[in-house]
Short mmCIF file of C-alpha atoms in Angstrom, two decimals:
data_model
loop_
_atom_site.label_atom_id
_atom_site.label_comp_id
_atom_site.label_asym_id
_atom_site.label_seq_id
_atom_site.Cartn_x
_atom_site.Cartn_y
_atom_site.Cartn_z
CA MET P 1 -16.59 -3.03 106.34
CA ILE P 2 -17.69 -4.92 103.79
CA SER P 3 -17.58 -8.27 107.38
CA PHE P 4 -19.92 -5.51 108.76
CA PHE P 5 -22.71 -6.23 106.45
CA PHE P 6 -22.67 -10.23 106.91
CA VAL P 7 -22.06 -10.28 110.30
CA PRO P 8 -25.14 -13.02 111.38
CA ALA P 9 -27.87 -11.05 113.06
CA THR P 10 -30.36 -12.43 115.92
CA PHE P 11 -33.74 -11.08 115.98
CA ARG P 12 -36.77 -12.33 117.48
CA GLY P 13 -34.88 -16.37 117.20
CA LYS P 14 -34.71 -15.11 113.09
CA SER P 15 -31.14 -14.76 111.99
CA CYS P 16 -30.73 -12.58 108.93
CA SER P 17 -27.56 -10.03 107.86
CA PHE P 18 -28.26 -6.51 108.47
CA ILE P 19 -28.88 -5.97 104.88
CA THR P 20 -31.52 -8.28 104.08
CA CYS P 21 -33.27 -8.63 108.15
CA PRO P 22 -36.19 -5.80 108.02
CA GLU P 23 -36.22 -5.28 111.71
CA THR P 24 -32.70 -4.55 111.72
CA SER P 25 -31.85 -3.02 108.49
CA GLY P 26 -32.48 0.79 110.02
CA SER P 27 -29.94 0.06 112.63
CA GLY P 28 -27.49 -1.18 110.31
CA ILE P 29 -27.55 1.34 107.88
CA THR P 30 -27.13 3.37 110.68
CA MET P 31 -24.13 2.10 112.10
CA GLN P 32 -22.75 1.92 108.68
CA THR P 33 -23.31 5.84 108.13
CA GLU P 34 -21.82 6.41 111.93
CA MET P 35 -19.07 4.86 110.96
CA LYS P 36 -18.48 6.64 107.45
CA LYS P 37 -18.53 9.81 109.22
CA ARG P 38 -16.15 8.57 111.92
CA ASP P 39 -13.50 7.32 109.44
CA MET P 40 -14.23 11.11 107.38
CA ASP P 41 -13.59 12.69 110.62
CA TRP P 42 -10.58 11.12 111.27
CA TRP P 43 -9.08 11.40 107.37
CA CYS P 44 -10.11 15.02 107.51
CA ASP P 45 -8.05 15.46 110.53
CA ARG P 46 -4.48 14.69 110.28
CA ALA P 47 -4.50 11.94 107.99
CA TRP P 48 -5.13 13.90 104.78
CA ILE P 49 -2.25 15.59 105.68
CA LYS P 50 0.54 12.36 106.13
CA PHE P 51 -1.21 12.05 102.86
CA GLY P 52 -0.29 14.39 101.01
CA LEU P 53 3.48 15.13 102.75
CA LEU P 54 4.18 11.46 101.19
CA ILE P 55 3.02 13.14 98.00
CA THR P 56 5.78 16.06 98.98
CA ALA P 57 8.28 13.41 99.28
CA ALA P 58 7.44 11.64 95.90
CA MET P 59 7.64 14.44 94.33
CA THR P 60 10.63 16.29 95.74
CA ILE P 61 12.54 12.73 95.28
CA ALA P 62 11.07 12.84 91.27
CA ILE P 63 12.71 16.44 90.42
CA LEU P 64 16.22 15.59 92.68
CA VAL P 65 16.46 12.09 90.00
CA PHE P 66 15.03 13.81 86.63
CA TRP P 67 17.22 17.23 87.66
CA ASP P 68 19.12 17.04 84.42
CA ASP P 69 16.72 16.05 82.08
CA TRP P 70 13.51 17.94 83.19
CA SER P 71 13.09 21.46 82.34
CA THR P 72 12.75 24.91 84.68
CA GLU P 73 9.21 24.84 83.77
CA LEU P 74 8.80 20.77 84.84
CA LYS P 75 10.52 21.30 87.78
CA VAL P 76 8.05 23.98 88.94
CA THR P 77 4.88 22.78 88.46
CA ALA P 78 6.05 19.26 90.52
CA ALA P 79 7.24 21.15 93.03
CA MET P 80 4.29 23.08 93.32
CA ALA P 81 2.41 19.69 93.78
CA ALA P 82 5.47 19.60 96.05
CA LEU P 83 5.12 22.19 98.39
CA ILE P 84 1.26 22.72 98.45
CA PRO P 85 0.71 19.61 101.17
CA VAL P 86 3.46 22.16 103.27
CA HIS P 87 1.76 25.14 102.61
CA VAL P 88 -1.22 23.43 104.80
CA VAL P 89 1.13 22.31 107.72
CA GLU P 90 1.86 25.37 107.92
CA GLU P 91 -1.39 26.94 107.75
CA TRP P 92 -3.07 24.29 109.73
CA VAL P 93 -0.40 22.51 112.49
CA PHE P 94 3.09 24.42 112.61
CA PRO P 95 1.63 27.14 114.09
CA GLY P 96 -2.17 26.53 112.33
CA GLY P 97 -5.27 28.90 112.32
CA PHE P 98 -5.44 29.81 109.25
CA ASN P 99 -9.34 28.73 109.28
CA TYR P 100 -9.54 31.92 112.40
CA GLN P 101 -7.73 34.27 109.26
CA TYR P 102 -9.43 32.83 106.42
CA ASN P 103 -12.67 32.99 107.84
CA VAL P 104 -13.06 35.83 109.82
CA ALA P 105 -10.41 38.60 107.59
CA LEU P 106 -12.44 37.32 104.16
CA TYR P 107 -16.22 36.38 105.70
CA LYS P 108 -16.79 38.03 109.29
CA SER P 109 -17.40 34.74 110.28
CA ASP P 110 -19.21 34.19 114.15
CA VAL P 111 -18.05 30.67 113.98
CA PRO P 112 -14.34 30.44 112.33
CA ASP P 113 -13.96 27.05 113.69
CA ARG P 114 -15.91 26.15 111.28
CA TYR P 115 -17.73 28.72 108.28
CA PRO P 116 -17.87 29.17 105.75
CA MET P 117 -14.44 26.99 105.52
CA SER P 118 -14.11 23.81 107.25
CA ARG P 119 -11.73 20.63 107.54
CA ILE P 120 -13.68 19.20 105.01
CA SER P 121 -13.62 21.72 103.04
CA ASP P 122 -10.11 22.48 103.23
CA MET P 123 -9.44 19.36 102.73
CA PHE P 124 -11.08 18.81 99.46
CA THR P 125 -9.64 22.15 98.24
CA ASN P 126 -5.87 21.57 98.99
CA LEU P 127 -5.71 18.10 98.70
CA VAL P 128 -7.66 17.79 94.93
CA THR P 129 -5.22 20.99 94.21
CA THR P 130 -1.98 19.00 95.03
CA VAL P 131 -3.42 15.68 92.55
CA PHE P 132 -3.90 18.30 90.38
CA TYR P 133 -0.46 19.25 89.53
CA VAL P 134 0.80 16.09 90.04
CA VAL P 135 -1.17 14.97 87.02
CA LEU P 136 0.33 18.35 84.55
CA THR P 137 3.23 17.33 85.53
CA ALA P 138 2.89 14.12 85.20
CA TYR P 139 1.18 14.62 82.00
CA SER P 140 4.09 17.15 80.32
CA ALA P 141 6.90 14.88 81.84
CA TYR P 142 4.96 12.18 79.07
CA THR P 143 5.13 15.56 76.62
CA GLY P 144 8.31 17.04 76.89
CA SER P 145 7.19 20.57 77.61
CA VAL P 146 5.11 22.61 80.38
CA HIS P 147 1.90 24.40 78.03
CA THR P 148 2.23 27.59 78.97
CA GLY P 149 -1.18 28.01 79.47
CA ILE P 150 -0.09 26.12 82.76
CA LEU P 151 2.87 28.46 83.26
CA LEU P 152 0.10 31.36 82.74
CA GLY P 153 -2.21 30.41 85.16
CA THR P 154 0.30 29.02 87.76
CA LEU P 155 1.88 32.43 87.93
CA VAL P 156 -1.24 33.71 88.60
CA PHE P 157 -2.26 31.41 91.17
CA CYS P 158 1.53 31.93 92.85
CA CYS P 159 0.48 35.59 92.51
CA LEU P 160 -2.75 35.05 94.33
CA GLU P 161 -1.45 33.11 97.04
CA PHE P 162 1.06 36.23 98.00
CA PHE P 163 -1.41 39.14 97.67
CA ALA P 164 -4.17 37.10 99.58
CA HIS P 165 -1.88 35.83 102.46
CA THR P 166 -0.70 39.77 102.78
CA MET P 167 -4.03 40.93 102.96
CA MET P 168 -5.49 38.99 105.62
CA GLY P 169 -2.23 39.36 107.70
CA VAL P 170 -2.93 43.06 107.33
CA ARG P 171 -6.07 42.82 108.61
CA MET P 172 -5.11 40.45 111.61
CA TYR P 173 -2.47 43.08 112.16
CA TYR P 174 -5.16 45.68 112.58
CA MET P 175 -7.39 43.45 114.74
CA PHE P 176 -4.65 42.58 117.30
CA ARG P 177 -2.74 45.05 116.90
CA ASP P 178 -3.79 46.48 120.53
CA ARG P 179 -3.59 42.97 121.74
CA GLY P 180 0.09 42.57 121.65
CA LYS P 181 0.62 41.41 117.04
CA THR P 182 3.43 42.95 116.01
CA THR P 183 3.63 41.77 112.28
CA ILE P 184 1.39 40.91 109.35
CA TYR P 185 2.31 37.30 109.65
CA GLY P 186 -0.61 34.73 109.25
CA PRO P 187 -0.53 31.33 109.29
CA GLY P 188 1.15 30.13 105.81
CA SER P 189 2.90 33.07 105.35
CA ILE P 190 6.28 32.32 105.18
CA THR P 191 5.70 28.76 102.46
CA ALA P 192 3.67 31.99 100.46
CA TYR P 193 6.44 34.36 100.48
CA LEU P 194 8.83 31.72 100.37
CA GLY P 195 7.94 29.81 98.21
CA PHE P 196 4.62 30.57 95.90
CA THR P 197 6.37 34.13 95.27
CA VAL P 198 9.84 32.43 94.56
CA PHE P 199 7.96 30.06 91.87
CA ALA P 200 5.54 32.94 90.52
CA VAL P 201 9.61 35.28 90.63
CA ILE P 202 11.11 32.16 87.86
CA LEU P 203 7.87 31.75 86.03
CA ILE P 204 8.58 35.03 84.54
CA ARG P 205 11.55 34.68 84.08
CA CYS P 206 10.47 31.72 82.49
CA LEU P 207 8.01 33.46 80.59
CA ASP P 208 9.60 36.34 79.22
CA GLY P 209 10.71 36.59 75.62
CA VAL P 210 7.64 33.81 74.71
CA SER P 211 4.68 34.23 72.31
CA ILE P 212 2.09 34.27 74.22
CA GLY P 213 -1.09 33.22 71.99
CA THR P 214 -4.98 33.04 72.68
CA GLU P 215 -5.14 29.34 73.32
CA ASP P 216 -1.99 29.99 76.16
CA ILE P 217 -3.94 32.48 78.19
CA LEU P 218 -7.05 30.00 77.30
CA VAL P 219 -5.79 27.04 79.28
CA GLY P 220 -4.52 29.83 82.40
CA VAL P 221 -7.71 30.55 82.29
CA GLY P 222 -8.85 27.10 82.25
CA LEU P 223 -6.64 26.07 84.61
CA LEU P 224 -7.34 28.92 87.62
CA ALA P 225 -11.12 28.03 87.17
CA PHE P 226 -10.17 24.59 87.88
CA ILE P 227 -8.66 25.80 90.84
CA ALA P 228 -11.01 28.64 91.72
CA VAL P 229 -14.66 26.35 91.25
CA VAL P 230 -13.80 22.35 91.91
CA CYS P 231 -11.15 23.22 94.44
CA ILE P 232 -12.97 25.88 96.58
CA LEU P 233 -16.49 26.97 95.49
CA ILE P 234 -17.67 23.95 95.53
CA PRO P 235 -16.64 21.85 98.72
CA GLU P 236 -16.93 25.04 100.88
CA ASN P 237 -19.97 25.66 99.28
CA ALA P 238 -21.31 22.24 99.75
CA THR P 239 -20.01 21.43 103.17
CA LYS P 240 -20.60 25.21 104.93
CA SER P 241 -22.99 24.46 107.73
CA LYS P 242 -22.79 26.86 111.22
CA GLU P 243 -24.09 23.95 113.15
CA ASN P 244 -22.39 21.03 112.12
CA GLU P 245 -19.75 20.82 114.42
CA ARG P 246 -18.35 17.83 113.22
CA TYR P 247 -15.60 19.14 110.98
CA ALA P 248 -14.82 22.39 112.58
CA PHE P 249 -10.97 22.96 113.72
CA ARG P 250 -10.03 22.41 116.96
CA GLY P 251 -8.87 25.90 117.79
CA ASN P 252 -7.31 28.93 116.40
CA GLY P 253 -3.57 28.16 116.83
CA TYR P 254 -1.53 31.08 115.95
CA PHE P 255 -4.11 33.58 116.97
CA ASP P 256 -5.14 31.84 120.34
CA ARG P 257 -2.78 33.77 122.29
CA PHE P 258 -4.36 37.23 120.59
CA LEU P 259 -7.82 35.67 121.56
CA ARG P 260 -7.31 35.76 125.49
#
């Protein structure tokens, strides 16, 4: 990529770089922009998911290595970082189609492959949230304990995953029951129920008998606000477009069978 800007270009008998030659600078910038777009398209397809799964592997190994030293609360915090990429695999790949469920069930979108959620916005949402929990895990391991506010925020987050997937699943069931849909299953439901819901139950037990103060509530609200605003609302609103097909999802996964 760096060499691209320093390859000599001959134009009208003059040798110059794409940066300094006035006759070709526009072309060079256009090529640079297009290359960046192609790189981002590649990253937003499946590359970032593979990177996320590396985080899953690393966090899983960390949990196993420090099993005897880490508290249950710290294990759950680390497991959150490990679970999110796996959750994405169910939503995007096996069986995939969460984009259709999300965009139609919540927003009644007429272009569910890209609006309001697209590949680039959902990549930011899930990857930033994953890294956020990696940071929380590292910080908590360093300090020796997980702040009660983090546990509260994570508990609410897990419960929201349960209710959101259930609600969207019910809506999709009523939408496609005449086309053969017999359950409320939707992409992401299995990992939501067997992952986030189980974590919620564990966290309820961890918080049982714990004195919760104002600071804990504020930290929990801050955690949820970070995920809602920084990880979801900002990426979605910054990238949503009905016209731009570059970051549209490729197909509707699980729902293709009901859309034929």
